[in-house]
């Protein structure tokens, strides 16, 4: 897969420079990891929106299911954490199966239906207390293991794990978008009938995108639970796990691959490091205003804006 | 190849297609004519699967189409164009054909795509953006090209000539004739222009208010006073 020089430099900096420079600052590292968790969901959410043409308010369900599946597998069967994380993703895909009937709905109807579905899982997690621990939740969920003497459960280790997960997501997203399926999905955007009459099974393609998106979100949820070692229904299925990523994705540009990640890191870090210290309560207001400004002045989000800028610089040079 | 048996399509109280029985042979060119609102496009939509018939049967190569999902019909050999061209937006001309070929036939064959591009005079426009950078003639050609890329046995053409100026029309006509031979397809074509139909079709079927009122050679059909009455919109006078 083609990776530009800038891309390689950013990846190298992310793996080496960030831990070296910021690694000793636990607070900043924890903010970065948190922003990357939001970024992972944002990317998965944007994939569904960009390729599948669907706006979901139900991604907190995938996040929560992934977290519960992975936590329970490691706690009850002793499964290794990384294997359980993948199965957490699979669990989220299974959860998405019940959403298949609503794929035929369009626009706001789909969004509302999927929001309602998301609640079902929260109720299950609360009521099925013999397995999930009910509203008391699960304590001491296993942490990330040691790898060759390096403790992955620390801030730096966790950062490297989520970084790797996100890079894998980006690679998968790129591969899907460039495939024939990706082209057909792009075609479906504005011309669904025309695409269907040449033989594209649009419902199947949308379902596949839902699965991919659910899987990614489930893995991120699983990562989060092993990172914080604790889980309860209100937290796992909180609406914040979908609203923040939506803001991040739209801010960064949901039709680009990197936009949601850049948006999440930017929005989260700027909010926490700058606005929060300036306006301790109600700092989210500023974010809201920024988002509105972004939508008005650059509906495509931050990424197109940055690109336009660099193009202008190239032209001037 | 295609056989409609007592096909009806109703939308609420409106009967758009009313117990129509019609067939198209595997190497036949059949014109479908009739005034606006006669149900011609609805009939196309029923065959391609975009609307659901209320009663009757659609058989394609003896397979019941009503039990065949829309996306599989292209794979079986049913190709169509839209009256208002519907390029796949956001894609280039070539990507349009790649999607049509990949999903309509199951495989991608770049040579065949070049051949279709060449045949429809779109080679120069292959890398252009289909939705924004094509003129009407080219959009119409792309409609035909997309259908051809799915390797159809039956090509349903919905007013592909309408709106073209005389020269474009003549060129397009030539292309359709050649296409019939070269790609060995049966054609069902909706068209208003009697001369075009007479020139191109072995047979003509006439719809009026959803009902089939004539089915025969162009000579027979266009001499039928009832057909001409519906056709010219003549009143009872």
Coordinates of C-alpha atoms in Angstrom, one line a residue:
Chain A
X1 CA 0.0 0.0 0.0
X2 CA 1.3 3.4 -0.9
X3 CA 2.2 5.7 2.0
X4 CA 3.5 9.2 1.3
X5 CA 6.7 10.5 2.8
X6 CA 4.7 12.9 5.0
X7 CA 2.6 9.9 6.1
X8 CA 5.7 7.9 7.0
X9 CA 7.2 10.8 8.9
X10 CA 3.9 11.2 10.9
X11 CA 3.8 7.5 11.7
X12 CA 7.5 7.5 12.8
X13 CA 6.9 10.6 15.0
X14 CA 3.8 9.0 16.5
X15 CA 5.7 5.9 17.4
X16 CA 8.9 7.4 18.5
X17 CA 8.8 11.1 19.2
X18 CA 5.5 11.2 21.1
X19 CA 6.5 8.6 23.7
X20 CA 10.0 10.2 24.0
X21 CA 8.8 13.7 24.4
X22 CA 5.5 13.4 26.2
X23 CA 5.8 9.9 27.7
X24 CA 6.8 11.1 31.2
X25 CA 3.7 13.3 31.4
X26 CA 1.0 11.0 32.5
X27 CA -1.8 13.6 32.3
X28 CA -1.0 14.6 28.7
X29 CA -0.6 10.9 27.6
X30 CA -3.9 10.0 29.1
X31 CA -5.6 12.8 27.2
X32 CA -3.9 11.7 24.0
X33 CA -5.0 8.1 24.5
X34 CA -8.6 9.3 25.3
X35 CA -8.6 11.4 22.1
X36 CA -7.4 8.4 20.1
X37 CA -10.3 6.3 21.5
X38 CA -12.7 8.9 20.3
X39 CA -10.8 9.0 17.0
X40 CA -11.2 5.3 16.5
X41 CA -14.9 5.5 17.0
X42 CA -15.0 8.6 14.8
X43 CA -13.2 6.8 12.0
X44 CA -15.6 3.8 12.2
X45 CA -18.6 6.1 12.3
X46 CA -17.3 8.1 9.3
X47 CA -16.7 4.9 7.3
X48 CA -20.3 4.0 7.7
X49 CA -21.4 7.5 6.7
X50 CA -19.0 8.0 3.9
X51 CA -19.1 4.6 2.2
X52 CA -22.5 3.3 3.4
X53 CA -24.3 6.7 3.4
X54 CA -25.7 6.0 6.8
X55 CA -25.8 8.3 9.8
X56 CA -25.7 6.3 13.0
X57 CA -26.5 7.5 16.5
X58 CA -26.1 3.9 17.8
X59 CA -22.4 3.4 17.8
X60 CA -22.3 3.5 21.6
X61 CA -24.0 0.1 21.4
X62 CA -21.0 -1.4 19.5
X63 CA -18.6 0.3 21.8
X64 CA -20.3 -1.1 24.9
X65 CA -20.8 -4.6 23.5
X66 CA -17.2 -4.8 22.4
X67 CA -16.1 -3.8 25.9
X68 CA -18.4 -6.3 27.7
X69 CA -17.5 -9.2 25.4
X70 CA -13.8 -8.7 25.7
X71 CA -14.0 -8.0 29.5
X72 CA -16.1 -11.1 30.2
X73 CA -14.0 -13.4 27.9
X74 CA -10.8 -12.4 29.7
X75 CA -12.4 -12.6 33.2
X76 CA -14.4 -15.8 32.8
X77 CA -12.4 -17.9 30.4
X78 CA -8.9 -16.5 30.9
X79 CA -8.6 -15.6 27.3
X80 CA -5.5 -13.5 26.4
X81 CA -6.4 -9.8 26.2
X82 CA -5.6 -9.2 22.5
X83 CA -7.5 -12.2 21.3
X84 CA -10.5 -11.1 23.4
X85 CA -10.3 -7.6 21.9
X86 CA -10.7 -9.1 18.4
X87 CA -13.7 -11.1 19.7
X88 CA -15.0 -7.9 21.2
X89 CA -15.1 -6.6 17.7
X90 CA -16.8 -9.8 16.5
X91 CA -19.4 -9.4 19.3
X92 CA -20.2 -5.9 18.1
X93 CA -20.7 -7.3 14.6
X94 CA -23.1 -9.8 16.1
X95 CA -24.9 -7.0 17.8
X96 CA -25.1 -5.2 14.5
X97 CA -27.0 -8.1 13.0
X98 CA -30.1 -7.1 14.8
X99 CA -29.8 -3.8 13.1
X100 CA -30.0 -5.2 9.6
X101 CA -33.8 -4.8 9.3
X102 CA -33.4 -1.1 9.6
X103 CA -30.8 -0.8 6.8
X104 CA -33.7 -0.3 4.3
X105 CA -34.7 2.8 6.2
X106 CA -33.3 6.1 4.9
X107 CA -31.9 9.2 6.5
X108 CA -33.4 10.3 9.8
X109 CA -35.5 7.1 10.1
X110 CA -32.4 5.0 10.1
X111 CA -30.7 7.3 12.6
X112 CA -33.6 7.0 15.0
X113 CA -34.1 3.3 14.6
X114 CA -30.4 2.6 15.3
X115 CA -30.6 4.9 18.3
X116 CA -33.4 2.9 19.7
X117 CA -31.5 -0.4 19.1
X118 CA -28.6 1.0 21.0
X119 CA -30.7 1.2 24.1
X120 CA -31.6 -2.5 24.0
X121 CA -28.0 -3.4 24.7
X122 CA -27.7 -1.1 27.7
X123 CA -30.8 -2.7 29.2
X124 CA -29.4 -6.2 28.6
X125 CA -26.1 -5.2 30.3
X126 CA -28.0 -3.8 33.2
X127 CA -30.6 -6.6 33.7
X128 CA -28.5 -9.7 32.9
X129 CA -26.6 -9.2 36.1
X130 CA -25.6 -12.9 36.6
X131 CA -23.2 -12.4 33.7
X132 CA -22.5 -8.7 33.4
X133 CA -22.6 -7.8 37.0
X134 CA -25.6 -5.6 36.4
X135 CA -25.5 -1.9 37.2
X136 CA -22.7 -2.5 39.7
X137 CA -20.5 -3.3 36.8
X138 CA -17.3 -5.3 36.5
X139 CA -14.2 -4.4 38.5
X140 CA -10.6 -5.4 37.9
X141 CA -10.9 -6.3 34.2
X142 CA -7.5 -7.7 33.1
X143 CA -4.9 -5.2 31.9
X144 CA -2.7 -5.3 28.9
X145 CA 0.0 -7.9 29.3
X146 CA 3.8 -7.5 29.3
X147 CA 5.5 -7.9 26.0
X148 CA 9.2 -8.8 26.0
X149 CA 9.6 -7.2 29.4
X150 CA 7.8 -4.1 28.4
X151 CA 4.6 -3.4 30.4
X152 CA 1.9 -2.6 27.9
X153 CA -0.6 -1.6 30.5
X154 CA 1.2 1.7 31.3
X155 CA 0.3 4.9 29.5
X156 CA 3.0 4.5 26.8
X157 CA 2.2 0.9 26.2
X158 CA -1.5 1.7 25.9
X159 CA -0.8 4.5 23.6
X160 CA 1.3 2.3 21.3
X161 CA -1.5 -0.3 21.3
X162 CA -4.3 2.2 20.3
X163 CA -1.9 3.8 17.8
X164 CA -1.4 0.4 16.1
X165 CA -5.1 -0.3 16.1
X166 CA -5.9 3.0 14.5
X167 CA -3.2 2.5 11.8
X168 CA -4.7 -0.9 11.0
X169 CA -8.1 0.8 10.7
X170 CA -6.8 3.4 8.4
X171 CA -5.1 0.7 6.2
X172 CA -8.4 -1.3 6.1
X173 CA -10.4 1.7 5.3
X174 CA -8.1 2.7 2.4
X175 CA -8.2 -0.9 1.1
X176 CA -12.0 -1.0 1.2
X177 CA -12.4 2.4 -0.4
X178 CA -10.1 1.5 -3.3
X179 CA -11.7 -1.9 -3.9
X180 CA -14.6 -2.5 -6.4
X181 CA -16.9 -2.6 -3.4
X182 CA -15.6 0.8 -2.5
X183 CA -16.3 2.2 -5.9
X184 CA -19.8 0.7 -6.0
X185 CA -20.5 2.2 -2.6
X186 CA -19.4 5.6 -3.8
X187 CA -21.7 5.1 -6.8
X188 CA -24.6 4.3 -4.6
X189 CA -24.4 7.7 -2.8
X190 CA -26.4 9.7 -5.3
X191 CA -27.5 7.1 -7.7
X192 CA -28.8 4.1 -5.9
X193 CA -31.2 2.9 -8.6
X194 CA -28.7 3.2 -11.3
X195 CA -26.2 1.3 -9.3
X196 CA -28.7 -1.5 -8.4
X197 CA -29.8 -2.1 -12.0
X198 CA -26.3 -2.9 -13.1
X199 CA -26.2 -5.7 -10.5
X200 CA -25.0 -4.1 -7.3
X201 CA -26.6 -5.7 -4.2
X202 CA -26.9 -2.4 -2.3
X203 CA -28.4 -3.9 0.9
X204 CA -25.5 -6.4 1.1
X205 CA -22.9 -3.7 0.6
X206 CA -24.4 -1.5 3.2
X207 CA -24.6 -4.4 5.6
X208 CA -20.9 -5.2 5.1
X209 CA -20.0 -1.6 5.9
X210 CA -22.2 -1.8 9.0
X211 CA -20.2 -4.9 10.0
X212 CA -16.9 -3.3 9.4
X213 CA -17.9 -0.2 11.3
X214 CA -19.3 -2.2 14.2
X215 CA -16.2 -4.4 14.4
X216 CA -13.9 -1.4 14.6
X217 CA -16.0 0.3 17.2
X218 CA -16.2 -2.9 19.2
X219 CA -12.4 -3.3 19.2
X220 CA -12.0 0.3 20.4
X221 CA -14.5 -0.4 23.2
X222 CA -12.5 -3.5 24.1
X223 CA -9.3 -1.6 24.1
X224 CA -10.9 1.0 26.4
X225 CA -12.1 -1.5 29.0
X226 CA -8.7 -3.2 29.3
X227 CA -7.1 0.3 29.6
X228 CA -9.4 1.5 32.4
X229 CA -10.0 -2.0 33.9
X230 CA -13.6 -1.2 34.9
X231 CA -17.0 -1.3 33.3
X232 CA -20.6 -0.5 34.1
X233 CA -23.6 -0.2 31.7
X234 CA -24.1 3.6 32.1
X235 CA -20.5 4.2 31.2
X236 CA -20.1 1.5 28.5
X237 CA -23.2 2.6 26.6
X238 CA -23.0 6.3 27.3
X239 CA -24.3 8.5 24.5
X240 CA -21.0 10.4 24.7
X241 CA -19.3 7.5 22.9
X242 CA -21.3 8.4 19.8
X243 CA -21.8 12.2 20.1
X244 CA -18.1 13.1 20.6
X245 CA -17.0 11.0 17.7
X246 CA -19.7 12.5 15.5
X247 CA -18.4 16.0 16.4
X248 CA -14.8 14.9 15.8
X249 CA -15.6 13.3 12.5
X250 CA -17.6 16.2 11.2
X251 CA -15.0 18.7 12.5
X252 CA -12.2 16.8 10.8
X253 CA -14.1 15.9 7.7
X254 CA -16.1 12.7 7.7
X255 CA -15.6 12.0 4.0
X256 CA -11.9 11.7 4.4
X257 CA -10.1 8.8 6.1
X258 CA -7.8 10.8 8.3
X259 CA -10.3 13.6 9.0
X260 CA -12.0 11.9 11.9
X261 CA -8.7 11.0 13.6
X262 CA -7.3 14.5 13.2
X263 CA -10.6 16.0 14.3
X264 CA -10.8 13.8 17.4
X265 CA -7.2 14.6 18.5
X266 CA -7.6 18.3 17.7
X267 CA -11.0 18.8 19.3
X268 CA -10.3 16.7 22.4
X269 CA -6.9 18.1 23.2
X270 CA -7.8 21.7 22.4
X271 CA -10.9 21.3 24.6
X272 CA -9.1 19.7 27.5
X273 CA -5.8 21.6 27.5
X274 CA -6.9 25.1 26.5
X275 CA -10.7 25.7 26.9
X276 CA -11.0 23.7 30.0
X277 CA -8.4 25.8 31.8
X278 CA -9.9 29.0 30.5
X279 CA -13.5 28.2 31.2
X280 CA -13.6 25.4 33.8
X281 CA -17.3 24.9 33.5
X282 CA -19.1 25.1 30.2
X283 CA -16.0 24.8 28.0
X284 CA -17.9 22.6 25.6
X285 CA -19.7 25.7 24.5
X286 CA -16.6 26.8 22.7
X287 CA -16.5 23.5 20.9
X288 CA -20.1 23.8 19.8
X289 CA -19.4 27.3 18.4
X290 CA -16.2 26.0 16.6
X291 CA -18.2 23.1 15.1
X292 CA -20.9 25.5 13.8
X293 CA -18.2 27.8 12.3
X294 CA -16.5 24.8 10.7
X295 CA -19.8 23.6 9.1
X296 CA -20.5 27.1 7.8
X297 CA -17.1 28.0 6.5
X298 CA -15.8 24.5 5.5
X299 CA -18.6 22.0 5.3
X300 CA -16.0 19.3 4.3
X301 CA -14.3 19.8 7.6
X302 CA -10.7 20.4 8.7
X303 CA -9.0 18.0 6.2
X304 CA -10.1 19.7 3.0
X305 CA -9.3 23.1 4.6
X306 CA -5.7 21.9 5.4
X307 CA -5.3 20.5 1.9
X308 CA -6.5 23.7 0.2
X309 CA -4.0 25.6 2.3
X310 CA -1.1 23.5 1.4
X311 CA -2.1 23.6 -2.3
X312 CA -2.1 27.4 -2.1
X313 CA 1.4 27.3 -0.6
X314 CA 2.6 25.0 -3.3
X315 CA 1.1 27.3 -5.9
X316 CA 2.9 30.4 -4.4
X317 CA 6.2 28.6 -4.2
Chain B
X1 CA -36.3 -14.6 -24.0
X2 CA -38.5 -12.1 -22.2
X3 CA -42.1 -12.9 -21.7
X4 CA -44.7 -10.9 -19.8
X5 CA -47.9 -12.7 -18.9
X6 CA -50.8 -10.5 -17.9
X7 CA -48.6 -8.1 -16.2
X8 CA -50.2 -5.4 -14.1
X9 CA -48.7 -2.6 -12.0
X10 CA -50.9 -0.5 -9.8
X11 CA -50.0 2.5 -7.8
X12 CA -52.8 2.9 -5.3
X13 CA -55.9 3.5 -7.5
X14 CA -53.9 4.1 -10.7
X15 CA -53.3 1.2 -13.0
X16 CA -50.1 2.1 -14.8
X17 CA -49.7 -1.2 -16.6
X18 CA -52.9 -3.3 -17.2
X19 CA -52.7 -7.0 -18.0
X20 CA -50.0 -6.7 -20.6
X21 CA -48.7 -9.8 -22.4
X22 CA -45.7 -9.2 -24.5
X23 CA -42.6 -11.1 -25.6
X24 CA -39.1 -10.2 -26.9
X25 CA -37.1 -12.9 -28.7
X26 CA -33.4 -13.3 -28.2
X27 CA -32.3 -11.4 -31.3
X28 CA -35.4 -9.3 -31.8
X29 CA -35.7 -5.5 -31.8
X30 CA -39.1 -4.5 -30.4
X31 CA -40.3 -0.9 -30.2
X32 CA -42.5 0.1 -27.3
X33 CA -44.6 3.2 -28.1
X34 CA -47.5 5.1 -26.8
X35 CA -48.3 8.5 -25.4
X36 CA -46.8 10.0 -22.2
X37 CA -48.1 8.2 -19.2
X38 CA -49.0 5.1 -21.1
X39 CA -47.0 2.9 -18.7
X40 CA -43.9 2.3 -20.9
X41 CA -41.3 3.3 -18.3
X42 CA -43.3 1.5 -15.5
X43 CA -43.1 -1.7 -17.6
X44 CA -39.3 -1.2 -17.8
X45 CA -39.2 -0.7 -14.1
X46 CA -41.1 -3.8 -13.4
X47 CA -38.8 -5.9 -15.6
X48 CA -35.6 -4.4 -14.1
X49 CA -37.1 -4.8 -10.6
X50 CA -37.5 -1.2 -9.4
X51 CA -41.2 -1.6 -9.0
X52 CA -43.2 -4.6 -7.9
X53 CA -45.9 -5.8 -10.2
X54 CA -49.4 -6.2 -8.7
X55 CA -50.2 -9.4 -10.7
X56 CA -49.0 -11.3 -13.7
X57 CA -45.7 -12.9 -14.5
X58 CA -42.3 -11.8 -15.9
X59 CA -40.3 -14.6 -17.3
X60 CA -36.7 -14.2 -18.5
X61 CA -35.2 -17.2 -20.1
X62 CA -38.0 -19.1 -18.5
X63 CA -37.0 -17.9 -15.0
X64 CA -39.6 -16.2 -12.9
X65 CA -38.3 -12.7 -12.3
X66 CA -40.6 -11.9 -9.5
X67 CA -38.6 -14.3 -7.4
X68 CA -35.3 -12.9 -8.6
X69 CA -33.8 -10.1 -6.6
X70 CA -33.1 -6.9 -8.5
X71 CA -29.4 -7.1 -8.4
X72 CA -29.4 -10.6 -9.8
X73 CA -31.4 -9.6 -12.9
X74 CA -28.4 -7.8 -14.3
X75 CA -26.3 -10.9 -13.8
X76 CA -28.9 -12.9 -15.7
X77 CA -28.7 -10.5 -18.7
X78 CA -31.2 -7.7 -18.3
X79 CA -29.7 -4.4 -19.0
X80 CA -31.4 -1.0 -19.2
X81 CA -30.9 2.7 -19.6
X82 CA -32.8 5.5 -17.9
X83 CA -34.7 8.1 -19.8
X84 CA -33.1 10.8 -17.7
X85 CA -29.5 9.7 -17.7
X86 CA -28.4 8.4 -14.3
X87 CA -24.7 8.2 -14.3
X88 CA -23.2 6.9 -11.1
X89 CA -22.3 10.2 -9.5
X90 CA -18.9 10.7 -8.0
X91 CA -17.3 8.3 -10.5
X92 CA -15.5 8.7 -13.7
X93 CA -16.9 7.2 -16.9
X94 CA -14.5 4.3 -16.7
X95 CA -15.4 3.6 -13.0
X96 CA -19.0 3.6 -14.0
X97 CA -18.3 0.8 -16.4
X98 CA -16.1 -1.0 -14.0
X99 CA -18.9 -1.1 -11.4
X100 CA -21.4 -2.2 -14.1
X101 CA -19.0 -5.0 -15.3
X102 CA -17.8 -6.2 -12.0
X103 CA -21.2 -6.5 -10.4
X104 CA -23.2 -7.2 -13.6
X105 CA -21.0 -10.0 -14.8
X106 CA -18.9 -11.0 -11.7
X107 CA -15.5 -10.3 -13.2
X108 CA -13.5 -7.3 -14.5
X109 CA -12.1 -7.4 -18.0
X110 CA -10.3 -4.2 -18.9
X111 CA -10.2 -5.0 -22.6
X112 CA -14.0 -5.4 -22.8
X113 CA -14.3 -2.0 -21.1
X114 CA -12.1 -0.4 -23.6
X115 CA -14.1 -2.0 -26.3
X116 CA -17.4 -0.6 -24.9
X117 CA -15.8 2.8 -24.5
X118 CA -14.6 2.7 -28.1
X119 CA -18.0 1.5 -29.3
X120 CA -19.9 4.2 -27.5
X121 CA -17.4 6.9 -28.5
X122 CA -16.5 7.6 -24.9
X123 CA -12.8 6.7 -25.1
X124 CA -11.7 10.4 -24.8
X125 CA -14.0 10.9 -21.9
X126 CA -13.0 7.8 -19.9
X127 CA -11.3 9.6 -17.1
X128 CA -13.9 12.4 -16.9
X129 CA -16.3 12.8 -14.1
X130 CA -19.5 11.3 -15.2
X131 CA -22.0 13.5 -13.4
X132 CA -20.5 16.9 -14.2
X133 CA -18.3 16.8 -17.3
X134 CA -20.4 15.1 -19.9
X135 CA -22.7 16.6 -22.5
X136 CA -26.2 15.1 -23.0
X137 CA -25.2 12.9 -26.0
X138 CA -22.3 11.6 -23.9
X139 CA -24.6 10.9 -20.9
X140 CA -26.9 9.0 -23.2
X141 CA -24.0 7.1 -24.6
X142 CA -22.8 6.3 -21.1
X143 CA -26.3 4.9 -20.3
X144 CA -25.9 2.5 -23.1
X145 CA -22.3 1.8 -22.2
X146 CA -23.2 0.9 -18.6
X147 CA -25.8 -1.5 -19.8
X148 CA -23.4 -3.1 -22.3
X149 CA -20.7 -3.5 -19.7
X150 CA -23.1 -5.9 -17.8
X151 CA -23.0 -8.1 -20.9
X152 CA -26.8 -8.1 -21.4
X153 CA -28.9 -10.5 -23.5
X154 CA -31.8 -8.0 -23.4
X155 CA -31.2 -4.3 -23.6
X156 CA -34.0 -2.0 -22.6
X157 CA -33.5 1.5 -23.9
X158 CA -35.7 4.2 -22.5
X159 CA -35.9 7.1 -25.0
X160 CA -32.1 7.2 -25.6
X161 CA -32.6 9.3 -28.7
X162 CA -34.9 11.9 -27.1
X163 CA -33.4 15.4 -26.8
X164 CA -30.6 14.8 -29.2
X165 CA -30.1 17.1 -32.2
X166 CA -30.5 15.6 -35.7
X167 CA -26.9 14.7 -36.3
X168 CA -26.5 13.2 -32.8
X169 CA -29.7 11.2 -33.4
X170 CA -28.4 9.8 -36.7
X171 CA -25.1 8.8 -35.2
X172 CA -26.8 7.2 -32.2
X173 CA -29.2 5.3 -34.5
X174 CA -26.2 3.9 -36.4
X175 CA -24.7 2.8 -33.1
X176 CA -27.9 1.1 -32.0
X177 CA -28.1 -0.9 -35.2
X178 CA -24.5 -1.9 -35.1
X179 CA -24.8 -2.8 -31.4
X180 CA -27.6 -5.2 -32.1
X181 CA -25.3 -7.1 -34.4
X182 CA -22.1 -6.8 -32.6
X183 CA -23.3 -7.7 -29.1
X184 CA -26.0 -10.0 -30.2
X185 CA -28.6 -8.6 -27.9
X186 CA -32.4 -8.4 -28.0
X187 CA -33.6 -4.9 -27.7
X188 CA -36.8 -3.4 -26.3
X189 CA -36.8 0.3 -27.0
X190 CA -39.1 3.1 -25.9
X191 CA -39.3 5.8 -28.5
X192 CA -41.7 8.4 -29.8
X193 CA -40.4 9.0 -33.2
X194 CA -42.2 6.7 -35.7
X195 CA -39.5 7.0 -38.3
X196 CA -36.9 5.8 -35.9
X197 CA -39.0 2.9 -34.8
X198 CA -39.9 1.8 -38.3
X199 CA -36.2 2.0 -39.2
X200 CA -35.0 0.0 -36.3
X201 CA -37.6 -2.4 -35.1
X202 CA -38.8 -5.8 -36.2
X203 CA -41.9 -5.4 -34.2
X204 CA -43.8 -2.6 -32.4
X205 CA -46.0 -2.8 -29.3
X206 CA -48.3 0.0 -28.5
X207 CA -49.4 0.9 -25.0
X208 CA -52.3 3.3 -24.2
X209 CA -53.5 3.9 -20.7
X210 CA -51.5 0.9 -19.5
X211 CA -53.1 -1.5 -22.0
X212 CA -51.5 -3.1 -25.0
X213 CA -53.6 -2.0 -28.0
X214 CA -51.4 -3.3 -30.8
X215 CA -48.5 -5.6 -31.4
X216 CA -47.2 -6.3 -34.9
X217 CA -44.7 -5.1 -37.6
X218 CA -44.2 -1.4 -37.9
X219 CA -46.1 -1.3 -41.1
X220 CA -49.2 -3.0 -39.7
X221 CA -49.2 -1.1 -36.4
X222 CA -48.7 2.4 -37.8
X223 CA -51.5 1.8 -40.3
X224 CA -54.0 0.9 -37.5
X225 CA -56.3 3.9 -37.1
X226 CA -56.8 3.3 -33.4
X227 CA -53.1 3.4 -32.8
X228 CA -52.7 6.6 -34.8
X229 CA -55.5 8.1 -32.9
X230 CA -53.9 7.4 -29.5
X231 CA -50.5 8.3 -30.9
X232 CA -51.4 11.7 -32.3
X233 CA -53.5 12.5 -29.3
X234 CA -56.5 13.0 -31.6
X235 CA -59.7 13.6 -29.7
X236 CA -63.1 12.0 -30.4
X237 CA -63.8 14.4 -33.2

